[in-house]
Amino acid sequence: MSELGTTLDWVVEADISDILLGLEESRDESIIAVGSGGSFSAAHHLARLQQTFNGRVSAAMTPYQFRAEPTADAHCWIFSAGGSNVDVIAAVTAANRAEVAGVNAVTMRRTSALARFVGEDPTMRLHYLAVPSKRDGFLATNSLLAFCAVMTRAYMEMNGNAEGWRQIVAQMRQLIEGQISDSWRAAALQLTGLQHLVVLHGADTSLGAVDLESKLVEAGIVGVQMADYRQFAHGRHHWLAKNGRLSGVLALTSTRDRSLARRTLRLLPSDGPCAVIDVPGSPEEAQLASLLAAFYITEELSFARGIDPGQPGVPEFGRKLYSLTVGKADRRTRHQASVDRKRCVRPAGLSSKPHSGPSDSIEVAHRLFEEDLTSTPFGAVVLDYDGTVVDTQDRFELPREDLVAEVLRILHCRLQLGIATGRGRSAGADLRAVIPEEFWPLVTIGYYNGAVIRDLADTEPLDEPSQPSGQLDMVHDVLQRDDSTLRLTLRAHQLTVEPEAGLSKDKLWQHVRMLVDELELPLVRVVRSSHSIDVLDSSTSKLHVVDAVAARVQTAAVLRIGDRGRWPGNDYALLASPLGLSVDQVSQDLTECWNIAPEGIRGTRATLYYLRSVDVLDGIGRMRLEKDE
């Protein structure tokens, strides 16, 4: 408790850019926040922040609940101070197997089982909070304050309210220094000696209530019944009616619910003690203040019982309970995982397109797709770059060594390689850094989404026209006039639109798409990558790369691998083929664009799996898939 001020000072100065990046990616999606014990309070807080600031329905779950009910479309945030208990490892394993939209793990320890697991998967992010305070005792204090305050700061900065964050910090310092918390301690003393405590809270004090329930029960101080003021009215009050003499009431109040709390408390029976903790300020000030109140109340009640909440003593059966393994979950076969990925994107009852084949059964369609894939010889492989050759979060790094090794193997066997990228010269420079010069003539690159086709050996400047098309110019000018906060990069055949921090990618996509439609520009189209929105003219297509390598080997059969195969993804056209494989998103069509990698394998790891499945003989490739057991 004496180090709370140090922890708050660290939160104020900490570099949270990586957490901001993870939250930006989660902005337009639901969040499942996962934590156990004290970390569940942090999970509750994050889920509430996502709903409050971004309007996305989100939920806090325990690791066991999440393991049983993972949600693939949601982003998963996992909190664990130590990062080594069996339940948090079960949670991150479940997130990986369910292939949730994104996985972010937040911990106080750089080296732990959680850190090792996340570090092995480039599609996951580890956020290490190097809080200088000592490790918590049995109950979470400094780690929990850091978790919750960092998340509050991140959301307020994302939404342009740095001044509001500074006000919260000033109030928190007052509370920690005792200017208000002394009255909280006095209120807590009214509740000593009880067997049961009813904790009432409002919308702005839920964090404190959740954490009080956790701390008071975990330390064996008093039994807790938690309810908001109106839930309490729906039957929860019967406990006091029948057990009032053994029970007390602790009411957490704030500006928004002070009147309701006062009217509620007037109606309660007078045979038990009732204490009121009033927390001032805005909703976000009140949430963090209620958390501090939970710390001080726990301290007073525990010492009144003669219990050290940091070292309450753990019974032998409790140690055994903590160490119980969750048990192995049934793994999906590769076939089941592939089918589930398609099923998730197809509306229920949707029939196949007329050309999609003889059966609407996803299971049958998967079998037919793999039969065609393995029986078709191909003369080249075309790879998307960002998200496929390099993972999105590592897109400014060189490709991973094991993937490069497989690329060199197929090039050594004289199989032609194409790279279809939205980038310019940087992609060629990175590839030349890892591919020996002797293989450069075998590699064709389509820069700017296929607008400029070059051999890897060609290091001359890209000979783009000096002026973009009039239609791209028009979109650029309107966007620049309407919103100067966008990052706009205009090239001859491509306008790249990137949102600044705080701007929803979904809303930006809708805005750009609507703008193009309103301007009635038939010669441009809008696609999405993992990190930007691209407006392309009619001369631009990743299929140009397919055509270029196909002409070299004089065959139309080209294996294509990308990550954004679902419309409006920028690999949608590239993967719209019976030889189209995705390492992430798949299309609705049953005859093309499948992700057939094993469960939990995405991004560059899926690319590596596909490349390792390519056998090459005399410059001709065939897919050899492992048996599905």
XYZ file of C-alpha atoms in Angstrom:
629
model
C 0.000 0.000 0.000
C 2.866 2.369 0.756
C 4.052 2.106 -2.866
C 0.792 3.090 -4.599
C 2.123 6.592 -5.237
C 5.237 5.197 -6.901
C 3.082 2.973 -9.075
C 0.891 5.903 -10.129
C 3.988 7.972 -10.983
C 5.206 5.107 -13.176
C 1.859 4.913 -14.998
C 2.015 8.638 -15.761
C 5.486 8.403 -17.324
C 5.355 4.921 -18.889
C 5.634 4.345 -22.618
C 2.296 2.727 -23.447
C 2.569 3.026 -27.236
C 2.410 -0.743 -27.713
C -0.743 -1.007 -25.594
C -2.255 1.864 -27.575
C -1.478 -0.008 -30.787
C -3.200 -3.142 -29.482
C -6.236 -1.162 -28.366
C -6.397 0.654 -31.711
C -6.614 -2.731 -33.437
C -9.417 -3.671 -31.013
C -11.270 -0.375 -31.423
C -14.003 -1.629 -33.757
C -14.411 -5.079 -32.190
C -15.741 -6.633 -29.029
C -13.174 -7.441 -26.358
C -13.122 -10.511 -24.158
C -10.999 -9.560 -21.142
C -9.684 -12.514 -19.167
C -8.311 -12.656 -15.635
C -8.519 -14.687 -12.456
C -8.259 -13.620 -8.831
C -7.312 -9.961 -8.586
C -6.668 -9.792 -12.320
C -10.381 -10.352 -12.906
C -10.927 -6.804 -11.620
C -8.624 -5.543 -14.380
C -10.539 -7.631 -16.923
C -13.827 -6.147 -15.706
C -12.377 -2.653 -16.034
C -11.126 -3.161 -19.599
C -14.434 -4.635 -20.795
C -16.275 -1.639 -19.333
C -13.837 0.833 -20.930
C -14.345 -0.737 -24.361
C -18.118 -0.450 -24.031
C -17.987 3.079 -22.622
C -15.516 4.618 -25.079
C -15.970 2.526 -28.231
C -19.551 1.300 -27.875
C -18.617 -2.360 -28.441
C -20.298 -4.989 -26.299
C -17.509 -6.645 -24.326
C -17.211 -9.055 -21.427
C -14.913 -10.070 -18.603
C -14.354 -13.802 -18.214
C -12.375 -16.108 -16.003
C -9.846 -18.289 -17.847
C -12.006 -21.364 -17.277
C -15.099 -19.679 -18.710
C -13.167 -18.322 -21.693
C -11.689 -21.746 -22.371
C -15.204 -23.176 -22.595
C -16.708 -20.245 -24.531
C -14.083 -18.574 -26.761
C -15.361 -16.069 -29.316
C -13.432 -16.032 -32.583
C -14.597 -12.575 -33.709
C -13.524 -10.840 -30.493
C -10.142 -9.521 -29.462
C -8.832 -11.217 -26.328
C -6.904 -9.377 -23.597
C -5.418 -11.564 -20.866
C -4.207 -10.126 -17.542
C -1.814 -11.896 -15.181
C 0.711 -10.216 -12.899
C 2.930 -13.296 -12.612
C 2.010 -15.011 -15.869
C 2.694 -18.539 -14.661
C -0.466 -20.053 -13.177
C -2.098 -22.981 -14.963
C -5.308 -21.071 -15.665
C -3.737 -18.173 -17.541
C -1.777 -20.617 -19.691
C -5.026 -22.469 -20.397
C -6.623 -19.163 -21.414
C -3.887 -18.129 -23.870
C -3.846 -21.657 -25.278
C -7.611 -21.472 -25.818
C -7.268 -18.073 -27.509
C -4.668 -19.495 -29.869
C -6.735 -22.558 -30.735
C -9.923 -20.530 -31.256
C -7.993 -18.154 -33.560
C -9.577 -15.102 -31.981
C -9.211 -11.822 -33.860
C -6.284 -10.690 -31.701
C -4.510 -11.774 -28.519
C -2.876 -9.319 -26.098
C -1.330 -10.493 -22.832
C -0.528 -7.983 -20.074
C 1.877 -9.010 -17.315
C 4.364 -7.684 -14.787
C 6.998 -10.326 -15.486
C 9.098 -10.337 -18.621
C 10.094 -13.994 -18.131
C 7.199 -16.336 -17.423
C 5.302 -19.207 -18.993
C 2.846 -16.676 -20.438
C 5.657 -14.585 -21.940
C 7.245 -17.662 -23.508
C 3.967 -18.860 -25.023
C 3.066 -15.472 -26.491
C 6.619 -14.890 -27.682
C 6.474 -18.025 -29.826
C 3.455 -16.784 -31.794
C 3.931 -13.563 -33.805
C 0.157 -13.074 -34.061
C 0.033 -12.416 -30.285
C 1.311 -9.389 -28.372
C 2.961 -9.355 -24.937
C 2.724 -6.110 -22.946
C 5.230 -5.999 -20.109
C 4.563 -3.362 -17.446
C 7.855 -2.701 -15.668
C 6.278 -1.296 -12.501
C 9.062 -0.449 -10.013
C 7.107 -1.440 -6.886
C 7.722 -4.697 -5.080
C 5.717 -7.763 -6.028
C 2.258 -7.887 -4.469
C 1.502 -10.192 -1.629
C -1.494 -12.527 -1.681
C -3.861 -9.791 -2.863
C -3.269 -7.664 -5.960
C -2.621 -4.000 -5.178
C 0.131 -2.245 -7.154
C -0.181 -4.620 -10.112
C -3.934 -4.062 -10.233
C -3.617 -0.288 -9.935
C -1.084 -0.342 -12.780
C -3.311 -2.539 -14.981
C -6.387 -0.364 -14.478
C -4.707 3.050 -14.552
C -2.734 2.212 -17.709
C -5.923 1.149 -19.474
C -7.779 4.283 -18.356
C -4.908 6.467 -19.556
C -4.808 4.621 -22.896
C -8.521 5.035 -23.612
C -8.531 8.693 -22.630
C -5.492 9.445 -24.799
C -7.005 7.483 -27.697
C -10.056 9.687 -27.450
C -8.164 12.962 -27.184
C -8.864 13.639 -23.519
C -5.386 14.092 -22.074
C -6.687 16.866 -19.807
C -9.216 14.476 -18.271
C -6.411 12.004 -17.568
C -4.380 14.718 -15.810
C -7.377 15.491 -13.586
C -7.676 11.819 -12.665
C -3.986 11.672 -11.743
C -4.319 14.745 -9.515
C -7.299 13.255 -7.699
C -5.619 9.873 -7.310
C -2.584 11.529 -5.731
C -4.845 13.282 -3.214
C -6.499 9.986 -2.327
C -3.203 8.131 -1.947
C -1.790 10.914 0.211
C -4.749 10.534 2.590
C -6.734 13.696 2.062
C -9.927 11.718 1.449
C -9.007 8.113 2.232
C -8.954 8.762 6.006
C -12.742 9.089 5.893
C -12.916 5.773 4.044
C -11.004 4.084 6.833
C -13.414 5.542 9.385
C -16.379 4.224 7.395
C -14.805 0.768 7.193
C -14.444 0.605 10.980
C -18.253 0.637 11.233
C -18.300 -2.748 9.472
C -15.929 -4.781 11.632
C -17.001 -8.037 13.264
C -19.571 -8.969 10.613
C -20.106 -12.341 8.971
C -21.639 -10.933 5.814
C -21.327 -7.698 3.889
C -23.659 -6.395 1.204
C -21.694 -4.185 -1.214
C -23.909 -1.850 -3.246
C -22.536 0.103 -6.186
C -23.539 2.260 -9.119
C -22.432 2.432 -12.744
C -19.322 4.457 -11.874
C -18.141 2.405 -8.892
C -18.425 -1.128 -10.269
C -14.630 -1.601 -10.345
C -14.325 -1.016 -6.608
C -17.232 -3.369 -5.873
C -15.812 -6.165 -8.024
C -12.423 -5.838 -6.372
C -13.869 -5.681 -2.852
C -15.717 -8.934 -3.433
C -12.486 -10.491 -4.654
C -10.254 -9.238 -1.845
C -12.571 -9.720 1.122
C -13.478 -13.265 0.132
C -9.988 -14.321 -0.982
C -8.462 -13.184 2.313
C -11.268 -14.815 4.340
C -12.294 -11.529 5.938
C -16.055 -11.458 5.373
C -18.604 -12.998 3.014
C -19.695 -10.553 0.312
C -22.874 -10.112 -1.694
C -22.368 -7.600 -4.505
C -25.169 -5.856 -6.437
C -25.879 -2.555 -8.139
C -28.642 -0.453 -6.624
C -31.417 -1.673 -8.897
C -30.320 -5.317 -8.993
C -30.442 -5.194 -5.191
C -34.115 -4.183 -5.454
C -34.899 -7.328 -7.486
C -34.784 -9.867 -4.681
C -31.212 -9.425 -3.410
C -32.556 -7.433 -0.444
C -34.114 -10.589 1.038
C -30.751 -11.492 2.570
C -30.934 -8.431 4.815
C -34.570 -9.131 5.663
C -33.658 -12.542 7.086
C -30.042 -12.035 8.232
C -29.824 -8.344 9.022
C -28.280 -8.705 12.491
C -25.293 -10.605 11.127
C -24.835 -8.379 8.104
C -23.764 -4.896 7.182
C -24.081 -2.694 4.102
C -21.323 -0.837 2.320
C -22.614 1.601 -0.300
C -20.259 2.966 -2.947
C -21.703 6.183 -4.345
C -20.687 8.719 -6.965
C -22.109 11.776 -8.664
C -24.416 9.932 -11.072
C -26.068 7.669 -8.504
C -25.881 9.651 -5.269
C -29.615 10.405 -5.233
C -30.612 6.793 -5.990
C -28.211 5.518 -3.336
C -29.605 7.898 -0.708
C -33.195 6.890 -1.443
C -32.230 3.191 -1.409
C -30.403 3.359 1.917
C -33.322 5.186 3.616
C -35.474 2.108 3.077
C -33.082 -0.434 4.575
C -33.744 -1.968 8.037
C -31.775 -0.373 10.859
C -30.640 -3.546 12.645
C -27.244 -3.686 10.907
C -24.447 -1.174 10.306
C -24.365 0.808 7.068
C -21.365 2.720 5.769
C -21.213 5.026 2.761
C -18.083 5.599 0.671
C -18.615 8.539 -1.648
C -16.130 8.932 -4.509
C -15.986 12.244 -6.362
C -15.388 13.212 -9.943
C -16.176 12.083 -13.466
C -17.111 8.448 -14.223
C -13.497 7.483 -14.932
C -12.250 9.318 -11.844
C -14.869 7.501 -9.778
C -13.941 4.075 -11.129
C -10.264 4.359 -10.163
C -11.152 6.083 -6.893
C -13.484 3.201 -6.016
C -10.593 0.804 -6.649
C -8.429 2.694 -4.172
C -11.330 2.675 -1.724
C -11.453 -1.120 -2.026
C -7.761 -1.264 -1.064
C -8.208 0.893 2.060
C -11.418 -0.823 3.171
C -9.799 -4.249 2.805
C -6.822 -3.079 4.864
C -8.997 -1.819 7.728
C -11.347 -4.807 7.847
C -8.568 -7.359 7.629
C -6.437 -5.860 10.399
C -9.571 -5.574 12.567
C -9.928 -9.350 12.134
C -6.253 -9.912 12.869
C -5.560 -11.010 9.297
C -2.681 -9.784 7.158
C -4.304 -9.520 3.697
C -0.896 -9.781 2.036
C -0.158 -13.053 3.849
C -3.475 -14.514 5.038
C -2.145 -18.073 4.993
C -3.137 -20.633 2.407
C -4.620 -23.960 3.562
C -3.120 -27.137 2.201
C -6.280 -27.993 0.254
C -6.126 -24.511 -1.278
C -2.603 -25.135 -2.576
C -3.795 -28.368 -4.140
C -6.810 -26.629 -5.674
C -4.570 -23.924 -7.166
C -2.315 -26.525 -8.767
C -5.090 -28.587 -10.368
C -4.654 -28.812 -14.116
C -7.598 -27.849 -16.268
C -7.317 -30.979 -18.389
C -6.623 -31.311 -22.059
C -9.175 -29.917 -24.466
C -10.114 -31.884 -27.561
C -8.111 -30.464 -30.433
C -9.807 -29.874 -33.754
C -8.423 -31.775 -36.677
C -7.106 -29.735 -39.579
C -10.285 -30.605 -41.494
C -12.508 -29.399 -38.633
C -10.536 -26.169 -38.243
C -10.730 -25.470 -42.000
C -14.471 -26.098 -42.099
C -15.087 -23.932 -39.025
C -13.222 -21.009 -40.623
C -15.518 -21.147 -43.662
C -18.624 -21.672 -41.595
C -17.882 -18.550 -39.530
C -18.049 -16.284 -42.606
C -21.028 -17.848 -44.380
C -24.527 -16.694 -43.375
C -26.697 -19.570 -42.200
C -28.661 -21.090 -45.073
C -26.541 -19.431 -47.753
C -26.405 -21.587 -50.865
C -23.401 -21.742 -53.126
C -23.058 -19.492 -56.154
C -24.166 -21.179 -59.404
C -20.571 -21.976 -60.339
C -19.560 -23.117 -56.865
C -19.965 -26.843 -57.355
C -22.403 -29.675 -56.886
C -22.782 -29.527 -53.134
C -23.556 -26.874 -50.524
C -22.007 -28.989 -47.780
C -18.983 -27.184 -46.351
C -17.469 -30.511 -45.340
C -17.797 -31.915 -48.847
C -16.582 -28.652 -50.386
C -13.467 -28.789 -48.230
C -12.697 -32.328 -49.324
C -13.159 -31.407 -52.995
C -11.004 -28.292 -52.602
C -8.126 -30.257 -51.109
C -8.454 -32.999 -53.732
C -8.185 -30.409 -56.515
C -5.374 -28.597 -54.737
C -3.209 -31.692 -54.290
C -3.856 -33.011 -57.809
C -3.049 -29.782 -59.669
C 0.598 -29.163 -60.651
C 1.609 -25.505 -60.629
C 4.515 -23.639 -62.111
C 4.819 -20.782 -59.613
C 3.860 -19.499 -56.178
C 2.613 -15.936 -55.607
C 2.761 -14.577 -52.059
C 1.216 -11.492 -50.545
C 3.823 -9.687 -48.426
C 2.515 -7.906 -45.293
C 0.645 -10.420 -43.128
C 1.946 -13.345 -45.193
C 5.712 -13.115 -45.660
C 6.071 -10.844 -42.622
C 3.530 -10.636 -39.808
C 1.640 -7.362 -39.614
C 3.122 -6.265 -36.315
C 6.631 -7.113 -37.617
C 6.153 -5.613 -41.067
C 9.142 -3.303 -40.690
C 11.447 -6.255 -39.976
C 13.048 -8.702 -42.404
C 11.201 -12.005 -43.046
C 11.738 -14.740 -40.449
C 14.644 -17.104 -41.062
C 12.683 -20.370 -41.203
C 10.303 -18.942 -43.813
C 13.215 -17.619 -45.867
C 14.751 -21.103 -45.740
C 11.613 -22.585 -47.353
C 11.542 -19.838 -49.994
C 15.154 -20.637 -50.864
C 14.359 -24.361 -51.051
C 11.668 -23.899 -53.679
C 13.787 -21.363 -55.586
C 16.684 -23.809 -55.554
C 14.308 -26.289 -57.234
C 13.659 -23.622 -59.921
C 10.038 -22.936 -58.975
C 9.117 -19.378 -59.939
C 8.120 -16.987 -57.112
C 5.904 -13.896 -57.275
C 5.429 -11.269 -54.577
C 2.274 -9.125 -54.659
C 2.620 -6.196 -52.282
C 1.064 -2.824 -51.618
C 4.507 -1.466 -50.829
C 7.033 0.209 -53.044
C 10.805 -0.283 -53.137
C 11.124 -1.273 -49.464
C 9.710 -4.737 -50.186
C 12.305 -5.385 -52.894
C 15.131 -4.121 -50.688
C 14.084 -6.409 -47.820
C 13.831 -9.435 -50.108
C 17.227 -8.779 -51.670
C 18.642 -8.687 -48.127
C 17.579 -12.306 -47.477
C 17.539 -13.944 -50.936
C 20.934 -14.623 -52.554
C 21.533 -12.826 -55.832
C 21.672 -16.052 -57.834
C 17.909 -16.510 -57.231
C 16.811 -12.941 -58.020
C 15.916 -13.730 -61.665
C 13.356 -16.288 -60.393
C 11.454 -13.699 -58.328
C 8.860 -11.300 -59.760
C 7.508 -8.446 -57.637
C 4.297 -6.536 -58.188
C 4.770 -3.240 -56.357
C 1.864 -1.003 -55.360
C -0.659 -3.877 -55.487
C 0.570 -5.040 -58.901
C 0.719 -1.636 -60.617
C 4.458 -1.961 -61.313
C 5.893 -5.392 -62.213
C 9.632 -5.928 -61.805
C 12.167 -8.715 -61.406
C 13.814 -8.783 -58.012
C 17.128 -8.302 -59.822
C 15.922 -4.936 -61.137
C 17.145 -2.324 -58.668
C 16.401 0.711 -60.834
C 13.951 3.324 -59.479
C 10.323 2.392 -60.080
C 9.276 4.048 -63.334
C 5.814 5.200 -62.292
C 4.006 7.927 -64.174
C 4.638 11.278 -62.536
C 0.946 12.065 -62.165
C -1.777 9.883 -60.596
C -5.035 9.367 -62.413
C -7.578 12.145 -62.190
C -9.972 9.992 -60.192
C -7.380 9.174 -57.507
C -6.470 12.857 -57.407
C -10.113 13.695 -56.813
C -10.457 11.240 -53.892
C -7.212 12.525 -52.383
C -8.298 16.166 -52.568
C -11.708 15.508 -51.009
C -10.228 13.445 -48.165
C -7.547 16.037 -47.503
C -10.124 18.809 -47.428
C -12.576 16.896 -45.231
C -10.124 15.539 -42.656
C -6.564 16.778 -42.289
C -5.787 14.179 -39.586
C -5.597 11.319 -42.094
C -2.231 10.104 -43.371
C -2.590 10.161 -47.153
C 0.036 8.765 -49.540
C -0.769 9.403 -53.194
C 1.059 7.474 -55.894
C 0.442 6.984 -59.582
C -1.989 4.104 -59.206
C -2.716 3.955 -55.486
C -3.919 6.218 -52.684
C -3.085 4.814 -49.245
C -5.250 6.081 -46.386
C -4.050 5.409 -42.837
C -5.941 6.527 -39.746
C -4.260 8.544 -37.054
C -4.575 7.317 -33.467
C -8.127 7.585 -32.205
C -9.884 7.034 -35.533
C -11.962 3.929 -36.134
C -10.713 1.877 -39.088
C -14.218 0.554 -39.711
C -15.702 4.049 -39.832
C -12.839 5.251 -42.000
C -13.448 2.381 -44.439
C -17.145 3.256 -44.592
C -16.299 6.929 -45.156
C -13.867 6.262 -48.009
C -16.168 3.684 -49.598
C -19.124 6.100 -49.399
C -17.025 8.910 -50.832
C -16.003 6.848 -53.868
C -19.632 5.841 -54.440
C -20.891 9.415 -54.090
C -18.277 10.695 -56.544
C -19.417 7.982 -58.976
C -15.899 6.915 -59.844
C -16.213 3.670 -61.811
C -12.495 3.249 -62.431
C -11.371 3.017 -58.798
C -11.979 0.454 -56.097
C -11.374 0.435 -52.347
C -9.703 -2.444 -50.496
C -8.476 -3.027 -46.937
C -5.151 -4.327 -45.738
C -4.284 -5.200 -42.168
C -3.093 -1.649 -41.472
C -4.499 0.692 -44.149
C -7.193 1.387 -46.728
C -6.091 1.555 -50.367
C -7.922 3.300 -53.180
C -6.718 1.706 -56.440
C -7.180 2.656 -60.060
C -8.220 0.241 -62.791
C -4.643 -0.576 -63.807
C -3.860 -2.016 -60.385
C -4.380 -5.661 -59.451
C -2.389 -8.330 -57.647
C -3.561 -10.632 -60.427
C -1.019 -8.860 -62.668
C 1.665 -10.666 -60.665
C -0.078 -13.988 -61.253
C -0.260 -13.251 -64.973
C 3.415 -12.259 -65.090
C 4.744 -15.420 -63.447
C 2.273 -17.597 -65.378
C 3.622 -16.162 -68.646
C 7.134 -17.056 -67.575
C 6.331 -20.714 -66.982
C 3.621 -20.923 -69.646
C 0.967 -22.326 -67.319
C -2.143 -20.832 -65.811
C -1.741 -22.898 -62.632
C -0.242 -20.658 -59.948
C -0.485 -21.266 -56.194
C -1.541 -18.057 -54.399
C -1.093 -17.368 -50.678
C -2.315 -14.267 -48.810
C -3.976 -13.144 -45.577
C -6.909 -10.866 -46.511
C -9.078 -13.171 -48.591
C -12.440 -11.912 -47.330
C -14.025 -8.982 -49.157
C -13.052 -6.117 -49.002
C -9.603 -7.480 -48.188
C -6.794 -6.599 -50.560
C -6.157 -10.307 -51.292
C -9.769 -11.059 -52.199
C -9.143 -11.177 -55.967
C -5.733 -12.836 -55.595
C -7.147 -15.758 -53.595
C -10.355 -16.134 -55.633
C -9.011 -19.325 -57.184
C -9.084 -23.083 -56.542
C -5.374 -22.606 -55.829
C -5.992 -19.735 -53.366
C -4.859 -20.325 -49.773
C -5.322 -17.885 -46.907
C -3.194 -17.640 -43.788
C -5.976 -15.731 -42.010
C -9.292 -14.480 -43.447
C -11.251 -16.650 -45.898
C -13.981 -15.770 -48.391
C -17.523 -17.118 -48.411
C -17.029 -19.054 -51.655
C -16.763 -22.804 -51.122
C -14.555 -23.480 -54.138
C -11.744 -21.042 -53.340
C -9.799 -19.176 -50.679
C -9.613 -21.737 -47.895
C -7.402 -21.622 -44.830
C -6.330 -25.249 -44.430
C -3.523 -24.742 -41.903
C -3.732 -26.676 -38.609
C -5.687 -25.206 -35.716
C -4.108 -22.124 -34.169
C -1.599 -21.619 -36.992
C -1.933 -18.191 -38.625
C 0.095 -15.499 -40.346
C 3.666 -16.363 -41.272
C 3.417 -19.654 -39.399
C 0.631 -20.711 -41.777
C 2.696 -19.504 -44.751
C 5.548 -21.647 -43.480
C 3.201 -24.634 -43.185
C 2.022 -24.191 -46.789
C 5.527 -23.756 -48.201
C 6.745 -26.850 -46.373
C 3.882 -28.724 -48.041
C 5.124 -27.816 -51.544
C 7.090 -30.552 -53.296
C 9.031 -29.409 -56.380
C 10.331 -31.565 -59.215
C 11.802 -30.130 -62.431
C 10.397 -26.697 -61.649
C 6.830 -27.955 -61.113
C 5.203 -27.804 -57.671
C 2.561 -29.977 -56.024
C 0.889 -29.658 -52.648
C 1.396 -32.587 -50.315
C -0.893 -32.296 -47.295
C -0.434 -34.207 -44.079
C -3.008 -36.835 -43.168
C -5.821 -35.470 -41.067
C -6.219 -37.561 -37.934
